[in-house]
Coordinates of C-alpha atoms and ligand atoms in Angstrom, one line a residue:
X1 CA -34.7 100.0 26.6
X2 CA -34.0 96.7 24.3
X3 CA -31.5 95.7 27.4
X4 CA -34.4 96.2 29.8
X5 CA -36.7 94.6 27.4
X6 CA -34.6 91.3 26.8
X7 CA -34.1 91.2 30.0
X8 CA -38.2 90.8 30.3
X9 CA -38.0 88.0 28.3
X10 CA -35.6 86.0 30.3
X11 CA -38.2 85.0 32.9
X12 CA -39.5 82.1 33.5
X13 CA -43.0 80.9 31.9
X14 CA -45.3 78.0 32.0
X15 CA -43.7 75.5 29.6
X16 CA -41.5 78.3 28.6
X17 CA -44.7 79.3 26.1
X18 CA -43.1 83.3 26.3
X19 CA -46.9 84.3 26.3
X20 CA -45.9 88.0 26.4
X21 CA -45.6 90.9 23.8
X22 CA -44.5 94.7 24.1
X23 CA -45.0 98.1 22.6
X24 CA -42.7 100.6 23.0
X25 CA -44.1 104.2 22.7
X26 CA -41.3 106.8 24.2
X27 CA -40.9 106.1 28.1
X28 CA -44.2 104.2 28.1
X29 CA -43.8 100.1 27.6
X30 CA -47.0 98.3 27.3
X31 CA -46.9 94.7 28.4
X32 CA -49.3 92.5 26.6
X33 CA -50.5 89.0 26.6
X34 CA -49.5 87.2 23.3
X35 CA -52.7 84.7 23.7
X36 CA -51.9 82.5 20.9
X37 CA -49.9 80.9 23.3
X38 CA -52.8 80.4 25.8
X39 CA -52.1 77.0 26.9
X40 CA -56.2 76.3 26.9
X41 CA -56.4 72.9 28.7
X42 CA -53.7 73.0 31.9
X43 CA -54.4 76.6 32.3
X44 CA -58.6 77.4 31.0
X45 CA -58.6 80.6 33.1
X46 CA -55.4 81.9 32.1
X47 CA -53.5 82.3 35.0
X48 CA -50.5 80.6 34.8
X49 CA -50.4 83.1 31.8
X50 CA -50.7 86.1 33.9
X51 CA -48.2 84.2 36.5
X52 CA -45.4 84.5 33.8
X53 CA -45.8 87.8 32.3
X54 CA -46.2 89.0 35.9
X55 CA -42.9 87.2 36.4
X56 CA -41.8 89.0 32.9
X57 CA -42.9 92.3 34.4
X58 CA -40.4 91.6 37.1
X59 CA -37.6 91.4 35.3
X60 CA -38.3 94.7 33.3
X61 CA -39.0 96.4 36.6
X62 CA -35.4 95.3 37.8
X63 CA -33.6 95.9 34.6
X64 CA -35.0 99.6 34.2
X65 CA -34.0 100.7 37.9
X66 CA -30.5 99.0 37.1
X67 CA -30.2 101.5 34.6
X68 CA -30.5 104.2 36.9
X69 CA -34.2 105.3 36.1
X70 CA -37.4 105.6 38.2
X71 CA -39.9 103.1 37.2
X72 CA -44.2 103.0 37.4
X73 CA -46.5 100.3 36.9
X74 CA -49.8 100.2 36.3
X75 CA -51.9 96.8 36.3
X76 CA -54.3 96.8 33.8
X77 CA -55.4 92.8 33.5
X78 CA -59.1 92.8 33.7
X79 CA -59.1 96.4 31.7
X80 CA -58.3 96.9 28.1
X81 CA -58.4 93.1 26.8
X82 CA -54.8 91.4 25.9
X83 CA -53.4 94.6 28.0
X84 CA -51.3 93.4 31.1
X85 CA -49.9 96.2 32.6
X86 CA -48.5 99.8 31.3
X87 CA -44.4 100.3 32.3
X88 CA -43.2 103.9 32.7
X89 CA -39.6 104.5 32.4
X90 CA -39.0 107.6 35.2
X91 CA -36.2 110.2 35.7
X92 CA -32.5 108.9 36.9
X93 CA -31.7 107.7 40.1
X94 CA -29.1 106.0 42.0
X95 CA -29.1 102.4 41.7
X96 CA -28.8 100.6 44.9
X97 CA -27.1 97.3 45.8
X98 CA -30.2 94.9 46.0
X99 CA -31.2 96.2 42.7
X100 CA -27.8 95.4 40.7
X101 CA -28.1 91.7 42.4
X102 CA -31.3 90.9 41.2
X103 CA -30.5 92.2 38.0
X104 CA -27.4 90.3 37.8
X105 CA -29.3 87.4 38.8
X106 CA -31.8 87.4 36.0
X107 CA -29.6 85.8 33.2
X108 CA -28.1 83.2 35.9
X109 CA -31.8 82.3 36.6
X110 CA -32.9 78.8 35.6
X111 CA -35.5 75.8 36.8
X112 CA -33.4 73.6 37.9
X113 CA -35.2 70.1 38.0
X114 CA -32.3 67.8 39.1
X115 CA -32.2 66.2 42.5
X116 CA -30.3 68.8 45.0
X117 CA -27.8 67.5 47.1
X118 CA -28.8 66.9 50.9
X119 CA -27.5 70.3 52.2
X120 CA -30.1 72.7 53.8
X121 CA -30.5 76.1 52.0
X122 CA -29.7 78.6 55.2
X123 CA -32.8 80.3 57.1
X124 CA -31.2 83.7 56.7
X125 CA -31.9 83.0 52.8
X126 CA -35.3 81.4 53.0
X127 CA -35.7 84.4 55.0
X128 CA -35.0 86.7 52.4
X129 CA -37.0 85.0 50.0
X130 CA -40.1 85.3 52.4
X131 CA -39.0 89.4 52.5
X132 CA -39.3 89.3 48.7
X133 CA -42.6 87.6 48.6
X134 CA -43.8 90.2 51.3
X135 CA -42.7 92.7 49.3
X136 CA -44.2 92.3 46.6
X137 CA -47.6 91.5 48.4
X138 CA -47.7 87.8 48.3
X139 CA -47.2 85.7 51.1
X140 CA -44.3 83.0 50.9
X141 CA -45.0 80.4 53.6
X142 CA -41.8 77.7 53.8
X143 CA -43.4 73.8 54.7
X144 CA -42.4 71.9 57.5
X145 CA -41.1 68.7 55.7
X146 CA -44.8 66.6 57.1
X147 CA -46.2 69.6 55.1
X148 CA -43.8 69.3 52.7
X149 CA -44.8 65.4 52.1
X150 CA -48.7 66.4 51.8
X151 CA -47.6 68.9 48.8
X152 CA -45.7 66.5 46.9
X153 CA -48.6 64.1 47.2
X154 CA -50.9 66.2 46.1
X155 CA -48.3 67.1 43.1
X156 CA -48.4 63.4 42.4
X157 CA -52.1 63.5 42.6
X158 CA -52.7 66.2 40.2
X159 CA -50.3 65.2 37.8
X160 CA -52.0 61.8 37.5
X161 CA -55.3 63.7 36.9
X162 CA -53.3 65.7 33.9
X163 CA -52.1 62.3 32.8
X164 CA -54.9 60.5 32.5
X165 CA -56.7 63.0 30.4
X166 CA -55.3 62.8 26.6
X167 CA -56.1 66.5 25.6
X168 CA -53.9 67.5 29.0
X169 CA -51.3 65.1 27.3
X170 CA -51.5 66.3 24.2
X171 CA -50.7 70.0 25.3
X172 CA -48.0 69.1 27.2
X173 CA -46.2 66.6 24.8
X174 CA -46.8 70.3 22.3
X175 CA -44.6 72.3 24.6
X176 CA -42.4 69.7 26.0
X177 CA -42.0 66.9 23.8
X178 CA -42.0 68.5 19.8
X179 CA -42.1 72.4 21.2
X180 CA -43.7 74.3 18.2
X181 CA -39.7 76.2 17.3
X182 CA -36.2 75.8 18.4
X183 CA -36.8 79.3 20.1
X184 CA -40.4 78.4 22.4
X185 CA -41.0 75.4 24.7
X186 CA -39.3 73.4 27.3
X187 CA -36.5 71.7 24.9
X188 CA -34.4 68.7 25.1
X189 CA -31.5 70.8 27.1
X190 CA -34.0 70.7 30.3
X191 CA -36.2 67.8 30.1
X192 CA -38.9 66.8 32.6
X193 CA -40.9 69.7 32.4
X194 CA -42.7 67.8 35.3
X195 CA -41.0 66.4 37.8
X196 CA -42.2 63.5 39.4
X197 CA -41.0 64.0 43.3
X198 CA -39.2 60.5 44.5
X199 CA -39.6 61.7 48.0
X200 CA -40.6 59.6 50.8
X201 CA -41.6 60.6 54.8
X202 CA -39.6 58.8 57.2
X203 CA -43.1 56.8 58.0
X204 CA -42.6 55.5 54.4
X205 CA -38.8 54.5 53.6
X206 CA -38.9 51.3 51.8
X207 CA -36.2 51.0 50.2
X208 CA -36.8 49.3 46.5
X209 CA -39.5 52.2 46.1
X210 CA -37.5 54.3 47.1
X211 CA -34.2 53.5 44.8
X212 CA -36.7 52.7 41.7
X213 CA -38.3 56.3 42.0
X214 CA -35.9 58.6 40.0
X215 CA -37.2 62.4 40.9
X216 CA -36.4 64.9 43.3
X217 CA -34.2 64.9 46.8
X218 CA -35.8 62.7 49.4
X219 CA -36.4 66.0 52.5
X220 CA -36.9 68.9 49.6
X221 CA -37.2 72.6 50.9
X222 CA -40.6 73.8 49.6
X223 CA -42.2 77.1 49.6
X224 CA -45.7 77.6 49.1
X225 CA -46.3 81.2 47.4
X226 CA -49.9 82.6 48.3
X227 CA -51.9 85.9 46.5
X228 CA -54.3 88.1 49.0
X229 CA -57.2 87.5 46.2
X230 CA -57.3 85.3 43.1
X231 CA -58.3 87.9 40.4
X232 CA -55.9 88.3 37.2
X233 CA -54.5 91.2 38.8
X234 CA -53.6 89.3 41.4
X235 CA -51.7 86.7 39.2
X236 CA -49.6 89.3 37.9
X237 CA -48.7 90.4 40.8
X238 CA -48.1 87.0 42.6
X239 CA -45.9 86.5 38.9
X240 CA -43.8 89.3 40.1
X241 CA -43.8 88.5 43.5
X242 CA -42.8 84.3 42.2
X243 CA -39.7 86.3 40.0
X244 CA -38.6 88.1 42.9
X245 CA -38.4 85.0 45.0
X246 CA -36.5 83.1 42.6
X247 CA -33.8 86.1 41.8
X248 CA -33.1 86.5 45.2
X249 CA -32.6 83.0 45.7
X250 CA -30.2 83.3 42.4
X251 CA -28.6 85.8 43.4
X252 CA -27.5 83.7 47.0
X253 CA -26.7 81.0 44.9
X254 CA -29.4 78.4 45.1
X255 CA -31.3 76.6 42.7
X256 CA -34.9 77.0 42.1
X257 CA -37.8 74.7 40.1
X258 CA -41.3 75.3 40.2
X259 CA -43.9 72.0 40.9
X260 CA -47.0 73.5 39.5
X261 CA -49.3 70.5 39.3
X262 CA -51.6 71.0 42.0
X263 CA -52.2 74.5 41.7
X264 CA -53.2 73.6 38.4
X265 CA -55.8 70.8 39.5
X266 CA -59.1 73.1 41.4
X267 CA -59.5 71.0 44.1
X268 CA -56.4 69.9 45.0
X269 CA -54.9 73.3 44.9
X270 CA -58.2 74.2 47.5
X271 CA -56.5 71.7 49.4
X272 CA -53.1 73.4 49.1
X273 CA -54.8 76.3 50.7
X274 CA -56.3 75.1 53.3
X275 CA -53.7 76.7 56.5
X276 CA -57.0 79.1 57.5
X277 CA -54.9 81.9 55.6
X278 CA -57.4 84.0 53.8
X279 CA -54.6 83.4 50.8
X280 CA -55.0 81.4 47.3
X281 CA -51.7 79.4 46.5
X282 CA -50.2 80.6 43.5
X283 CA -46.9 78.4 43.0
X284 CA -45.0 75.6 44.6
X285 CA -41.3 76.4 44.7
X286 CA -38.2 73.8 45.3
X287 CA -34.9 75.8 46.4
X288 CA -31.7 73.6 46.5
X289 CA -28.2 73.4 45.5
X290 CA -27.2 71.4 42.0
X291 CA -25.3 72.0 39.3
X292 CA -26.6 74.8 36.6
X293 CA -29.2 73.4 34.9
X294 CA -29.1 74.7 30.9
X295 CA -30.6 77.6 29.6
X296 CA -33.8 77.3 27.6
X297 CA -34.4 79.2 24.2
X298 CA -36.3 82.5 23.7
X299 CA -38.0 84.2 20.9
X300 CA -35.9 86.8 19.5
X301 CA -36.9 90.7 20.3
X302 CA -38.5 90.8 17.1
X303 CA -41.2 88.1 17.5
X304 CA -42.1 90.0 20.9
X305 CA -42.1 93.6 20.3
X306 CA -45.3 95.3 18.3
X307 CA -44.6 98.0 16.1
X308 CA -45.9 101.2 17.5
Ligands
LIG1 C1 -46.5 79.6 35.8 C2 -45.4 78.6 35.6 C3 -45.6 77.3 35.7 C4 -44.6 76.4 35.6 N1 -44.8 75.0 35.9 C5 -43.7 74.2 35.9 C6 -43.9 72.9 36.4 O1 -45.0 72.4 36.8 N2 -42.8 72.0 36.4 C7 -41.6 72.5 35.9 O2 -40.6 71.7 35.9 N3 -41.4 73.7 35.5 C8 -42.4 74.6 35.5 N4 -42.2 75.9 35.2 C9 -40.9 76.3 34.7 C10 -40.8 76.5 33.2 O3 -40.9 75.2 32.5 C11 -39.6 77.2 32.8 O4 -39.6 78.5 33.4 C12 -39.3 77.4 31.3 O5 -39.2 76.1 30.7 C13 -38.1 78.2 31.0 O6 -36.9 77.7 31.6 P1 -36.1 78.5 32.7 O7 -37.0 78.7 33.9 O8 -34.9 77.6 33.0 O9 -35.7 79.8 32.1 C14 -43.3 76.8 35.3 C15 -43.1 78.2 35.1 C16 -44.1 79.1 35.3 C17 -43.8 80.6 35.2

């Protein structure tokens, strides 16, 4: 169980804020929101909250059936307040091969926000990033690179909207900058919490821009992660379905970072949306190769788990 339960806490989480908690009761683990670390100003309704304990919730799905044992989950967001989901640890079973590499995967994880080197990440593995989404009832949708150019401009866009306002400053520079311990925030061993893209489209390639712009690979590979409905159940599951995306791509060796901006602005993330899918975005995901980018700290089991 504490394997299972560490392994929860590896996941990834806006501004690495950890905003999860747990309560073990026999084979029943409550997941709960821990909303002190409600980051009020870039996230007022709480779903890039429910995004990383879904993406927490993941993890402890994974880690349980790598231990040989049948797992349920029930989703509770929206039900008993500060309640995310109930986790019931099942009878044994056989552990099959997808299973032990996701779970393998989970400590390799990490947002890697260096520029990737030019070389493509193989369809078969976008592809099985896209089966992961699917499985997990979101809907990954890989951008053409003109698509690809309208989502980093509306990155740009939305994280000069959070720029410009000082409270959105201030909340970030609390995570980021001077995180509140050496075990929570985005710390000095992975800076740049948000990356500002450098890429250009071939219609714009001037060259001094261009070389003065340090950010991300000039064509990046960008997935656009969309939920059927945009209720906090649905975060937690498009949190799970985000996790499993970025395991698998783990697990085939490619690097992952997240460019969250615009789903974080209202109206440019409408505008993220707008492919007539019936879907809401939920995420913005790079996948690349680059060198392992550093680990980032975690609370210890014993800030995280509630007594009984
Ligand atoms: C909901 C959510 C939003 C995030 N937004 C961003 C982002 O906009 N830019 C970024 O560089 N990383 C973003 N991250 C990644 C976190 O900063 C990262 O997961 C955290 O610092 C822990 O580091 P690790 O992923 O390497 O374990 C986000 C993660 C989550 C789950």
């Amino acid at each position: 169980m504490i394997a299972s339960l560490r392994a929860a806490t590896a996941a990834p989480s806006i501004h690495n804020t950890q905003p999860w908690l747990f309560r073990v009761d026999g084979p029943r683990i409550e997941v709960l929101f821990d909303q002190r670390r409600h980051l009020t100003v870039i996230d007022p309704e709480r779903r890039a909250m429910h995004l990383s304990v879904g993406a927490a919730l993941l993890n402890l799905r994974v880690a349980i059936l790598d231990r040989g044992r049948a797992v349920g989950v029930e989703l509770l967001a929206g039900g008993e307040p500060g309640l995310a989901a109930r986790v019931t640890v099942g009878a044994s079973r056989p552990v099959d091969p997808a299973t032990r590499e996701l779970a393998g995967a989970i400590s390799r994880r990490r947002t890697g926000r260096r520029p990737f080197p030019p070389r493509p990440v193989p369809d078969s593995i976008l592809a099985e990033c896209v089966a992961a989404a699917l499985g997990e009832d979101a809907l990954l949708v890989m951008v053409d690179p003109t698509a690809a150019y309208d989502v980093l401009e509306l990155t740009r866009a939305a994280e000069r909207q959070q720029l410009a306002d000082p409270r959105c400053r201030a909340e970030l520079a609390a995570w980021a900058a001077t995180p509140p311990s050496p075990t929570d925030g985005v710390s000095a061993a992975a800076p740049a919490p948000r990356p500002e893209p450098a890429t250009r489209q071939p219609r714009d390639l001037e060259p001094a821009r261009a070389r003065r712009t340090a950010g991300i690979e000039r064509e990046p590979t960008i997935g656009v992660l969309y939920s059927r409905g945009d209720e906090p159940a649905d975060w937690l599951r498009a949190g799970q379905a985000l996790q499993h995306v970025l395991l698998t791509a783990t697990a085939r060796g490619v690097a992952t970072s997240l460019m969250m901006q615009a789903t974080e602005v209202p109206p440019l993330r409408a505008e993220l949306a707008a492919k007539g899918e019936p879907h809401w975005a939920q995420a913005v995901i790079r996948l690349g190769y680059g060198r392992p980018a550093p680990r980032t700290p975690r609370r210890p089991l014993s800030e995280v788990l509630l007594p009984r």
